[in-house]
PDB file of C-alpha atoms and ligand atoms in Angstrom:
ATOM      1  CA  UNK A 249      -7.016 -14.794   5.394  1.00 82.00           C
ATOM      2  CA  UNK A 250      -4.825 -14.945   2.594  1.00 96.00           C
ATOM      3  CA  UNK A 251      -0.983 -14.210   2.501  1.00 98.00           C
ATOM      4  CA  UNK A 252       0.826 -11.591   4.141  1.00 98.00           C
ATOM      5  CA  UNK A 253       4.679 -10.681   5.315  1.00 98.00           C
ATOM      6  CA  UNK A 254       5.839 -10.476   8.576  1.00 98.00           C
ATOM      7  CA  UNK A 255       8.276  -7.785   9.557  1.00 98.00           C
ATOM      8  CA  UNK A 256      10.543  -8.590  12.295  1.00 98.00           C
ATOM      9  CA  UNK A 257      12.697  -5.154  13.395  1.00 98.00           C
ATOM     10  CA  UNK A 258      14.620  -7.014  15.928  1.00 98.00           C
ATOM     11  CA  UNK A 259      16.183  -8.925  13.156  1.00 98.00           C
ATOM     12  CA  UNK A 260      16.814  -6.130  10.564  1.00 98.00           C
ATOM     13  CA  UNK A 261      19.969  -5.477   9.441  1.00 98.00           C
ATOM     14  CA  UNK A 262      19.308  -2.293   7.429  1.00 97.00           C
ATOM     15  CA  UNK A 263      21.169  -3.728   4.441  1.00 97.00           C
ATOM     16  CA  UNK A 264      18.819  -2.236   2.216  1.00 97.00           C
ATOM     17  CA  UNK A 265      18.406  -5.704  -0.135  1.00 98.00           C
ATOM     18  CA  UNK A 266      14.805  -5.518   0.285  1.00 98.00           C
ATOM     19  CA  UNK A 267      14.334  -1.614  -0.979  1.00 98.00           C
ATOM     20  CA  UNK A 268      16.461  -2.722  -4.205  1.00 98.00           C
ATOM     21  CA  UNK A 269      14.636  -6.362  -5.047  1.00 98.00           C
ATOM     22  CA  UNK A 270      11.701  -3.811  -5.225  1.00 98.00           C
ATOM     23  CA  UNK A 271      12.627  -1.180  -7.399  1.00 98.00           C
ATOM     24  CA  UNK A 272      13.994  -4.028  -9.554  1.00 98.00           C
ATOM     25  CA  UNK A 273      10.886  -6.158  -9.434  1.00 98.00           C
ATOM     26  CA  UNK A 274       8.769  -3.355 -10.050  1.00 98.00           C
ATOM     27  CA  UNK A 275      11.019  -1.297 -12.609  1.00 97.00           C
ATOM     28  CA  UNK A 276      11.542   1.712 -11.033  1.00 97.00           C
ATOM     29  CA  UNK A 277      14.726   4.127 -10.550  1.00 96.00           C
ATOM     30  CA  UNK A 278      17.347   2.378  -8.889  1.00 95.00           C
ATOM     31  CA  UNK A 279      18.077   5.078  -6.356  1.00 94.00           C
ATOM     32  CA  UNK A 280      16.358   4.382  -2.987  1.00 95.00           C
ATOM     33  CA  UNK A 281      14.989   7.694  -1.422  1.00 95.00           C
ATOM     34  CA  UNK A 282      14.800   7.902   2.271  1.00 95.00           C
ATOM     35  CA  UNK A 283      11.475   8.315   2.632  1.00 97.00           C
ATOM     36  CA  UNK A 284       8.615   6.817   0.623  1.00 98.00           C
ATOM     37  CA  UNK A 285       7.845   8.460  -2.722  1.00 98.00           C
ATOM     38  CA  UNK A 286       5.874   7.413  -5.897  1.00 97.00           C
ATOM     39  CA  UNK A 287       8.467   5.913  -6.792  1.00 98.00           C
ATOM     40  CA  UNK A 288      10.035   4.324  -3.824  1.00 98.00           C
ATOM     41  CA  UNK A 289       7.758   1.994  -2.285  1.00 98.00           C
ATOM     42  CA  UNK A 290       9.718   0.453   0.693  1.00 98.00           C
ATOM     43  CA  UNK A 291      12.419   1.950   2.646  1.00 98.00           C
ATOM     44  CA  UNK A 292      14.406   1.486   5.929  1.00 98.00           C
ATOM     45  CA  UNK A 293      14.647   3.953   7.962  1.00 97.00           C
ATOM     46  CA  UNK A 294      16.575   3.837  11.588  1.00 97.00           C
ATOM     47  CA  UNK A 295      14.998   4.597  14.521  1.00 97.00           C
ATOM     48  CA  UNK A 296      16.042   4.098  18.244  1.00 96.00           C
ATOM     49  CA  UNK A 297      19.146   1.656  17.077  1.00 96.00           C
ATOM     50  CA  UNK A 298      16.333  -0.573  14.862  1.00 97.00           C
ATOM     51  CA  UNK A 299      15.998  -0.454  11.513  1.00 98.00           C
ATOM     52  CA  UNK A 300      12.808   0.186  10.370  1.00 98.00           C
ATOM     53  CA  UNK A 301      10.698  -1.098   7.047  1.00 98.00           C
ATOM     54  CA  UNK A 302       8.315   0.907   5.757  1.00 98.00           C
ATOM     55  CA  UNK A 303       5.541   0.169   3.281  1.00 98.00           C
ATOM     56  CA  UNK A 304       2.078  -0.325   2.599  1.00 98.00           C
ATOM     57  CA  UNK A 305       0.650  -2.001   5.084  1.00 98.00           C
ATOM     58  CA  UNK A 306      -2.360  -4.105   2.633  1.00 98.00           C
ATOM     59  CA  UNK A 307      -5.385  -3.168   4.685  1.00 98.00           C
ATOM     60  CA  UNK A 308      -7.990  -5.838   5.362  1.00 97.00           C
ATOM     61  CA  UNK A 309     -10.325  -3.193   4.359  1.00 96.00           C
ATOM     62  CA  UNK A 310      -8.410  -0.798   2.647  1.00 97.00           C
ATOM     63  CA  UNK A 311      -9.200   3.045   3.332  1.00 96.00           C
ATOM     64  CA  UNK A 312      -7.516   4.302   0.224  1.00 96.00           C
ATOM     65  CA  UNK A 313      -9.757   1.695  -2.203  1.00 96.00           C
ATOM     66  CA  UNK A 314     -13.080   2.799   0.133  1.00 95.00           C
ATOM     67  CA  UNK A 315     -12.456   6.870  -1.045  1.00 95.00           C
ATOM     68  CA  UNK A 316     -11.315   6.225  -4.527  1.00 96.00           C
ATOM     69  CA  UNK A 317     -14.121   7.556  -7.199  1.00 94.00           C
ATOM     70  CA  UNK A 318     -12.596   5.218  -9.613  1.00 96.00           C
ATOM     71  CA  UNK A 319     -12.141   1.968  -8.447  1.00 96.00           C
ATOM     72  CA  UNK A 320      -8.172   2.318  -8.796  1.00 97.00           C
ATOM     73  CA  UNK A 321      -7.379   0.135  -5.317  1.00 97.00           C
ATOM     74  CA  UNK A 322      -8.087  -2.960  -4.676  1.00 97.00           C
ATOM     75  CA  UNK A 323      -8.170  -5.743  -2.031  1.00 98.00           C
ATOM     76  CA  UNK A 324      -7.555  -9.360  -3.733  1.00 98.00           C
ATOM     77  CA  UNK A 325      -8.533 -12.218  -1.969  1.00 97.00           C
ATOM     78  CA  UNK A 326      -4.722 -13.490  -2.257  1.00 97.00           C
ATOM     79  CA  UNK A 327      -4.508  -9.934   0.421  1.00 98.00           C
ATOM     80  CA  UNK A 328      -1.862  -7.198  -1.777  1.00 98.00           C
ATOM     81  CA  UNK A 329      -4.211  -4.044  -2.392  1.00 98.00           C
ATOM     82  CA  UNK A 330      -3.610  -3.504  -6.089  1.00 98.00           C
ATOM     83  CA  UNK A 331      -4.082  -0.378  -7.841  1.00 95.00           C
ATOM     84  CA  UNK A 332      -4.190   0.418 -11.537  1.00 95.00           C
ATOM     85  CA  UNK A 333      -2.508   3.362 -12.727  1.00 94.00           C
ATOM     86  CA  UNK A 334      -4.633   3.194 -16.225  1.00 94.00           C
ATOM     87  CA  UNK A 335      -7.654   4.084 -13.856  1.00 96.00           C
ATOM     88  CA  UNK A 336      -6.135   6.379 -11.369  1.00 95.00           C
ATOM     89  CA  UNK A 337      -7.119  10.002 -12.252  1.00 93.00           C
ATOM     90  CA  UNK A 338      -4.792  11.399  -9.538  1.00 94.00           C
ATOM     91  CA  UNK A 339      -7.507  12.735  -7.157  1.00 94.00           C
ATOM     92  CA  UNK A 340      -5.099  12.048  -4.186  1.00 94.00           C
ATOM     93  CA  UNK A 341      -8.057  10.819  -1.869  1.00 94.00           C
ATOM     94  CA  UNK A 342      -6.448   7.856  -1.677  1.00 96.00           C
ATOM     95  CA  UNK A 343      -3.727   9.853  -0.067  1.00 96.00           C
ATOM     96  CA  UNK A 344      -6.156  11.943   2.022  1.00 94.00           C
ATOM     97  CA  UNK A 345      -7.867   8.933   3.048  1.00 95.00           C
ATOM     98  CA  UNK A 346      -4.913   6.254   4.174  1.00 96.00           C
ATOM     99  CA  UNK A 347      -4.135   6.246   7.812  1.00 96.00           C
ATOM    100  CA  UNK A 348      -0.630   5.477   7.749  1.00 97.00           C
ATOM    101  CA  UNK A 349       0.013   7.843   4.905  1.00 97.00           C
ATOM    102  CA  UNK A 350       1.695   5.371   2.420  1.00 98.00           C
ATOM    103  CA  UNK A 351       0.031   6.342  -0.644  1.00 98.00           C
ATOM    104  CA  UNK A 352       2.237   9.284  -2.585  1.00 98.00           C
ATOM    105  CA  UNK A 353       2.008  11.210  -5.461  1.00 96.00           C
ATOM    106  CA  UNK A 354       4.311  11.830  -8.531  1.00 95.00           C
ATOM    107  CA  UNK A 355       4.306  15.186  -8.413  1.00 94.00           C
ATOM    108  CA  UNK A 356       7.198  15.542 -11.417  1.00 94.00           C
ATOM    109  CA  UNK A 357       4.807  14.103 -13.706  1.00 94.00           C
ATOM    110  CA  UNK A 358       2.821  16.455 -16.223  1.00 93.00           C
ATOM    111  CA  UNK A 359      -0.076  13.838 -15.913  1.00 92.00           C
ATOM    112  CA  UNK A 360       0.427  12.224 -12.207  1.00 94.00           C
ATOM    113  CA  UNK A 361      -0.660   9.358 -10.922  1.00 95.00           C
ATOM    114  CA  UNK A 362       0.079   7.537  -7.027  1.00 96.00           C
ATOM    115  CA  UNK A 363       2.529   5.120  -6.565  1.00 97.00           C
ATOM    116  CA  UNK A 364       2.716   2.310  -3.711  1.00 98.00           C
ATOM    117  CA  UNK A 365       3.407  -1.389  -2.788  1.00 98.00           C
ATOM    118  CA  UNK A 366       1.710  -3.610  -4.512  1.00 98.00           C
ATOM    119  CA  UNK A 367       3.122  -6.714  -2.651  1.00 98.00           C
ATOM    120  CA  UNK A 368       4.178  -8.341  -5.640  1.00 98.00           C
ATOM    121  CA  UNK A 369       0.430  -9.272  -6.725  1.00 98.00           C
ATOM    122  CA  UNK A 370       2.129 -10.814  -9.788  1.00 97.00           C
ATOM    123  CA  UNK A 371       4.325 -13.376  -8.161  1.00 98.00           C
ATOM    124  CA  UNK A 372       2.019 -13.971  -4.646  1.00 98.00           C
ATOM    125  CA  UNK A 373      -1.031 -15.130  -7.659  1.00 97.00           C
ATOM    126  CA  UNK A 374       1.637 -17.763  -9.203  1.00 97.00           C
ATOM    127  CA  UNK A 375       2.736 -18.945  -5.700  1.00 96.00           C
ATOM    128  CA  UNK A 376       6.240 -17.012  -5.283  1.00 98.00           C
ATOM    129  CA  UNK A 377       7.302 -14.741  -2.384  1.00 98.00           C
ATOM    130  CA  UNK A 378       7.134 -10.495  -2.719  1.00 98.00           C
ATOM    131  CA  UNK A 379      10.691  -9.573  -4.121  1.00 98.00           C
ATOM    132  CA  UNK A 380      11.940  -7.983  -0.736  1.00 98.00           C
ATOM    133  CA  UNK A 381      11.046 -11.216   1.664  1.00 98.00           C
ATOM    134  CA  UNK A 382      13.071 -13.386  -1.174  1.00 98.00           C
ATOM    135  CA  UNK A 383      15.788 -11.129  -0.843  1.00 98.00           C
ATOM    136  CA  UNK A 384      16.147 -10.790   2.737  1.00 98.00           C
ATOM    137  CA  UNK A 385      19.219 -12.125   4.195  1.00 98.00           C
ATOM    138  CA  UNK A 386      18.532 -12.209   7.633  1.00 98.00           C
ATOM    139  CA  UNK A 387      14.558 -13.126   7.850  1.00 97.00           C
ATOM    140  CA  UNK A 388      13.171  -9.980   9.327  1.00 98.00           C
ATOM    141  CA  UNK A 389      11.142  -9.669   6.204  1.00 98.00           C
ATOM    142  CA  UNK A 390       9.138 -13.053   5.643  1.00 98.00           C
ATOM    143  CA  UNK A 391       6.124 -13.758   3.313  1.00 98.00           C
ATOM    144  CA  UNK A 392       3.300 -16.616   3.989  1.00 98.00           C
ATOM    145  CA  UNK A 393       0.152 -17.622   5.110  1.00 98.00           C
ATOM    146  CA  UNK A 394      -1.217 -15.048   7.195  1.00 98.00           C
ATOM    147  CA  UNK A 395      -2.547 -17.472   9.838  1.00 98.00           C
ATOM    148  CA  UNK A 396       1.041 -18.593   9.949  1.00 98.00           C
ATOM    149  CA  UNK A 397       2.860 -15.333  10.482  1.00 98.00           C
ATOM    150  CA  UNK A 398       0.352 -14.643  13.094  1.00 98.00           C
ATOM    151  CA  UNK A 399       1.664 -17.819  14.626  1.00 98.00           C
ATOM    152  CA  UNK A 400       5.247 -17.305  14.086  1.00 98.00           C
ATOM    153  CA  UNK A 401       5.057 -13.952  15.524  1.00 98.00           C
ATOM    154  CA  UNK A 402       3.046 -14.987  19.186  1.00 98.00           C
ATOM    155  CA  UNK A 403       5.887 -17.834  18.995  1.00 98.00           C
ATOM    156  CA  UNK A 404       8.357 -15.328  18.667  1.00 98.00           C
ATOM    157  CA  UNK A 405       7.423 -13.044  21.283  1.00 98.00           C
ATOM    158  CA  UNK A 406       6.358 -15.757  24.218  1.00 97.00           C
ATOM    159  CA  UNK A 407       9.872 -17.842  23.746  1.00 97.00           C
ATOM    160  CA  UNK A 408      11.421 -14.747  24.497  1.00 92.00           C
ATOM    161  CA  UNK A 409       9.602 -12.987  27.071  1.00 90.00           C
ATOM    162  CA  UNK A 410      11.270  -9.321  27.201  1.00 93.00           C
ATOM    163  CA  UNK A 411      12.705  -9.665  23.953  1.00 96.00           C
ATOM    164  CA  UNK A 412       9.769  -8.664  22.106  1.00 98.00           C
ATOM    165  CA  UNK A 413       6.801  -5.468  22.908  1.00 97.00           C
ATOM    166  CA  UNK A 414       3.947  -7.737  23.474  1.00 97.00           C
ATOM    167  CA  UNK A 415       2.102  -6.487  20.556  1.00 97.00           C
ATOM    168  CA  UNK A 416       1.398  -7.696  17.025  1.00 98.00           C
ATOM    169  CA  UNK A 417       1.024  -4.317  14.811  1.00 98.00           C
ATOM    170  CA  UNK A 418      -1.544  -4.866  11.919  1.00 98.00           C
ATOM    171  CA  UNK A 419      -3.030  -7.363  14.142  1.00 98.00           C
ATOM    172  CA  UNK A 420      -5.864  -5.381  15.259  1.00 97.00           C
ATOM    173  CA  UNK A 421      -4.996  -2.011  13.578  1.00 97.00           C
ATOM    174  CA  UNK A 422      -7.290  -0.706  11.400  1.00 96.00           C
ATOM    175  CA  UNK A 423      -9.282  -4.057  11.313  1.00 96.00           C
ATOM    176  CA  UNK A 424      -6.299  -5.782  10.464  1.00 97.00           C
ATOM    177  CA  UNK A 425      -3.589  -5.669   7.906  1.00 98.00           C
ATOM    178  CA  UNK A 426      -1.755  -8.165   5.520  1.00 98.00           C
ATOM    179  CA  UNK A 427       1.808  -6.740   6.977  1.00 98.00           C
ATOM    180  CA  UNK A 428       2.368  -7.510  10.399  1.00 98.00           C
ATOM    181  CA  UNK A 429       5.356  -6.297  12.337  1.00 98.00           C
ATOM    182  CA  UNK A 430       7.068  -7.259  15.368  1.00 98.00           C
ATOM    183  CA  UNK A 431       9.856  -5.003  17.665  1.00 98.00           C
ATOM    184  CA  UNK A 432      11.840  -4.746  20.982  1.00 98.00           C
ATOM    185  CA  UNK A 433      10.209  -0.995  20.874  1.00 98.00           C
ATOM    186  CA  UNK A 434       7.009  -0.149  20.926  1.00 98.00           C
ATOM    187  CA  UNK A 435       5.683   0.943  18.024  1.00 98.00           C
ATOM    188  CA  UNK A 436       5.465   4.691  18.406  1.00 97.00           C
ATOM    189  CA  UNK A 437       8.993   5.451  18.730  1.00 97.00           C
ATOM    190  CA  UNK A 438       9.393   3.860  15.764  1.00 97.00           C
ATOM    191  CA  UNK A 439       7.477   6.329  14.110  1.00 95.00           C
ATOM    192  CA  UNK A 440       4.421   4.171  13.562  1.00 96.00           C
ATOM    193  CA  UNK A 441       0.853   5.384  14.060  1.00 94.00           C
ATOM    194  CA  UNK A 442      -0.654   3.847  17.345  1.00 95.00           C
ATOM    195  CA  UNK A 443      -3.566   5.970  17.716  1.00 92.00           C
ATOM    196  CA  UNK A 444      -5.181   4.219  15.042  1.00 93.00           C
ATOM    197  CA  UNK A 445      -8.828   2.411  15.573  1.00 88.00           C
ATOM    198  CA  UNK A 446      -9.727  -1.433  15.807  1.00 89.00           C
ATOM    199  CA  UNK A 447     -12.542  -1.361  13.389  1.00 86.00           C
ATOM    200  CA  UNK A 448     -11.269  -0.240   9.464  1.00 86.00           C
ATOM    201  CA  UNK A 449     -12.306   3.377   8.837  1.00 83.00           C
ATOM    202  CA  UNK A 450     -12.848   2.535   5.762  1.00 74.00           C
ATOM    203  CA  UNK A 451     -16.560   1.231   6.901  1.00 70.00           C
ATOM    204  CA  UNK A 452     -17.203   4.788   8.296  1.00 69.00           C
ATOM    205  CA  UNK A 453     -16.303   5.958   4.814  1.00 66.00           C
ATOM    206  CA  UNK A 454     -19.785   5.771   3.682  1.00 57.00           C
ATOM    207  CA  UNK A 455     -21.038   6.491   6.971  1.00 55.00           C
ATOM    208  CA  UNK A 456     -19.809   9.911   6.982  1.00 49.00           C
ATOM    209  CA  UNK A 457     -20.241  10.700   3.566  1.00 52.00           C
ATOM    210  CA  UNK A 458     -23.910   9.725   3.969  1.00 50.00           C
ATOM    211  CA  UNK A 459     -24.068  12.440   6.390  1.00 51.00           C
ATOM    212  CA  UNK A 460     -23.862  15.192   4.387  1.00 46.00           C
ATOM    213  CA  UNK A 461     -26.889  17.040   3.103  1.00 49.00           C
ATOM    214  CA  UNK A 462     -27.510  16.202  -1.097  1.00 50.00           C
ATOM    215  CA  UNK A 463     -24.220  13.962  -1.131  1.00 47.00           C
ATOM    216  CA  UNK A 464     -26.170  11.139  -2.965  1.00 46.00           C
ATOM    217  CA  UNK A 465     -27.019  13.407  -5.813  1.00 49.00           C
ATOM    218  CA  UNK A 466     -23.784  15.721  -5.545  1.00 49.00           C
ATOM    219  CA  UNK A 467     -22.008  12.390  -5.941  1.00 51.00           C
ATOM    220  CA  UNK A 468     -23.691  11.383  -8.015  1.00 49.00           C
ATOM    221  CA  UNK A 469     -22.978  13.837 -10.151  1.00 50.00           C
ATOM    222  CA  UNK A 470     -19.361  13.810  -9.396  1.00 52.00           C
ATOM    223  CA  UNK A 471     -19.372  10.437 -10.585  1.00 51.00           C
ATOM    224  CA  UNK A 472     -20.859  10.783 -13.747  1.00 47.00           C
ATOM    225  CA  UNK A 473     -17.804  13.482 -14.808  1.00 50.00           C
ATOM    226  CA  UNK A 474     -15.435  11.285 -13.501  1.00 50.00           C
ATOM    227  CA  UNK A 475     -16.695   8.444 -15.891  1.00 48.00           C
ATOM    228  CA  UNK A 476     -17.215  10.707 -18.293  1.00 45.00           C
ATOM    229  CA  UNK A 477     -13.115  12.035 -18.082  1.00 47.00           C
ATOM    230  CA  UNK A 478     -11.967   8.138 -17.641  1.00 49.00           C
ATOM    231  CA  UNK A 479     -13.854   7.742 -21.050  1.00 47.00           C
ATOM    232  CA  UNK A 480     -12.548  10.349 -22.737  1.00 44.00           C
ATOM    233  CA  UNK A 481      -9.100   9.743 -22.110  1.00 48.00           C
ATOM    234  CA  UNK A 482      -9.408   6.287 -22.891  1.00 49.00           C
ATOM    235  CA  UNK A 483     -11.169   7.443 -26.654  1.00 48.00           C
ATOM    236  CA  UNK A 484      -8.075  10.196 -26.661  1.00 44.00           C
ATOM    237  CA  UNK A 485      -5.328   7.247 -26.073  1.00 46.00           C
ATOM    238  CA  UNK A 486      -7.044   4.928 -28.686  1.00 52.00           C
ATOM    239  CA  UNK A 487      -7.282   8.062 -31.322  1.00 50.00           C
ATOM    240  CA  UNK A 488      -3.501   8.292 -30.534  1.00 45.00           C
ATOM    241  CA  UNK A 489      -2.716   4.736 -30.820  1.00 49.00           C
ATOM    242  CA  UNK A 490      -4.776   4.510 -34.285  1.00 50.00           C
ATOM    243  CA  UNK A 491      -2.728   7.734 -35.388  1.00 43.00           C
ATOM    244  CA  UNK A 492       0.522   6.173 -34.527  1.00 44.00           C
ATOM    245  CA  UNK A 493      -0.363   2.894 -36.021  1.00 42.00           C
ATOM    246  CA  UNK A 494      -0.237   4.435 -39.602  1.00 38.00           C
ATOM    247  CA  UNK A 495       3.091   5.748 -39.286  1.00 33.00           C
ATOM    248  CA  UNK A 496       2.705   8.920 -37.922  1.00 34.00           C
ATOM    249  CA  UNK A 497       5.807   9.237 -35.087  1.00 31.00           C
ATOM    250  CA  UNK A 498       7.274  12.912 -35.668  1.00 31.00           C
TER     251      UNK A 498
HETATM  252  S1  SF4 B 786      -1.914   1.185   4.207  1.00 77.91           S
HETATM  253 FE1  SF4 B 786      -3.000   2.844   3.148  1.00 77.91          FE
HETATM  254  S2  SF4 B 786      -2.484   2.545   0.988  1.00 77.91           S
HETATM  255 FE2  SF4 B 786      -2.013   0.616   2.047  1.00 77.91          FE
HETATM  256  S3  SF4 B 786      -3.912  -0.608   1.873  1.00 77.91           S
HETATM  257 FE3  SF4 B 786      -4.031   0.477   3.835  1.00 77.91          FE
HETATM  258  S4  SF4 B 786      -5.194   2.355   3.316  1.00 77.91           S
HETATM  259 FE4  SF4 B 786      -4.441   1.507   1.373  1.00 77.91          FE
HETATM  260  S1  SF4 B 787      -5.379   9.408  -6.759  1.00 77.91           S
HETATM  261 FE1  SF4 B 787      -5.887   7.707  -8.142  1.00 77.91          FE
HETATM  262  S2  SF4 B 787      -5.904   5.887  -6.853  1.00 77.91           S
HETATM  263 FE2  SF4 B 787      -5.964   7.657  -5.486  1.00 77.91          FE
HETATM  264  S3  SF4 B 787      -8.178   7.965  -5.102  1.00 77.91           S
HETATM  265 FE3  SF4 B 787      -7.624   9.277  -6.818  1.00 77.91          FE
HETATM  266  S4  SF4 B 787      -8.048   8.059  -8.631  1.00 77.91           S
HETATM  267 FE4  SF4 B 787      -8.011   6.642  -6.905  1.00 77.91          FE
HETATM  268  S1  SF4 B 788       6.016  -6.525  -1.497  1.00 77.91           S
HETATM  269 FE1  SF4 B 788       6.858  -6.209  -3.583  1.00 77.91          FE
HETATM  270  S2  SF4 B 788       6.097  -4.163  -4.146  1.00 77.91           S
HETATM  271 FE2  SF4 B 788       5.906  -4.317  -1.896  1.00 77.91          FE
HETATM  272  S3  SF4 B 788       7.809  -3.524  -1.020  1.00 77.91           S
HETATM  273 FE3  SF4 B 788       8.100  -5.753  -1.251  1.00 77.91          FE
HETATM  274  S4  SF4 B 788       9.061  -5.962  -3.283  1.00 77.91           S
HETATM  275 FE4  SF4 B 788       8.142  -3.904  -3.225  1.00 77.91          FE
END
């Protein structure tokens, strides 16, 4: 099942600590925008008196990795979806694809790329917490076993019937998710999707795609360029990187 964080809104205090452990763990401008960009990957946002995390959510069976022609996204078995920039060739299916609309673009950049949570696949693979549950001073943000959120959270809920929607969200959602989140308001005024199926989309990916007349070969075909520009970047960035090597920095 792997690890996963569990988001308690109930206990939120909006201070904002987890939004800046992230942009310092991940290196990213300090200013925290209200809304997630490519370069703000968690934010709180207040909704009905709660304050409200958002990020990505770490699929089971991630949408965005299911659409992406390059392989850019994906699921390790320790449960963050990855995703390597070096790869990414800024399609935007990814975005296209996600159904809570996390992935975003950086649409300043001359060459852009996507930018999203990562949950701290560095520091979960040597055994640490994500930077935002570490920093979280009042436990609405905490990291574990996934089999033990699950259990924290229906503790949670049936010690205090009332206090808690009776709902788990990224329980069943999608298939499931790594990020689970718990609230004293259902879900949808909090601005989370809740028409969302039980079964990932991401199986119907191929489903769909299948569908369509000549998709193997146009595909196919697609693919090929799209190794073909991967490669040639990469050759382009090595040429550069020889260049530079013998002194040439005007
Ligand atoms: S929430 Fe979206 S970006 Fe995150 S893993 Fe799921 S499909 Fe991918
Ligand atoms: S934008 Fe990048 S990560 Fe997203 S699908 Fe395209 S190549 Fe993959
Ligand atoms: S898990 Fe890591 S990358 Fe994701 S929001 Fe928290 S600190 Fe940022």
């Amino acid at each position: 099942m792997g690890m996963g964080l569990l988001i308690d809104a109930t206990r939120c205090i909006g201070c904002g600590a987890c939004s800046s452990a992230c942009k310092e763990q991940n290196k990213l401008p300090a200013k925290v925008e209200e809304v997630l960009t490519a370069y703000t990957w968690t934010t709180v946002q207040e909704r009905e008196g709660l304050n409200v995390r958002r990020l990505c959510m770490h699929c089971e069976v991630p949408t965005c990795a299911s659409v992406c022609p390059v392989a850019a996204l994906k699921k390790t078995p320790e449960g963050p979806v990855v995703y390597d920039s070096e790869r990414c060739m800024g399609c935007r299916y990814c975005m296209m694809a996600c159904p809570y609309e996390i992935p975003k673009y950086q649409w300043d950049r001359p060459v852009p790329v996507i930018g999203k949570c990562i949950m701290c696949a560095g520091r979960v693979k040597d055994g640490q917490p994500t930077a935002c549950a570490a920093a979280c001073p009042a436990e609405a943000t905490t990291f574990g076993k996934k089999e033990d959120l699950i259990w924290e959270a229906r503790t949670r809920i049936r010690s205090k019937p009332g206090a808690y929607v009776d709902h788990i969200y990224g329980l069943a959602e999608t298939g499931g998710t790594s990020v689970l989140m718990i609230s004293n308001v259902p879900f949808e005024k909090l601005g989370m999707k809740t028409n969302l199926p039980s079964d990932p989309p991401a199986q119907r990916t191929w489903q769909v795609l299948s569908n369509i007349p000549n998709f193997v070969g146009v595909w196919g075909a697609f693919l090929f360029g799209v190794h073909w520009i991967t490669a040639r970047r990469d050759d382009v960035a090595k040429a550069e990187h020889h260049t530079n090597g013998r002194g040439d920095r005007s």
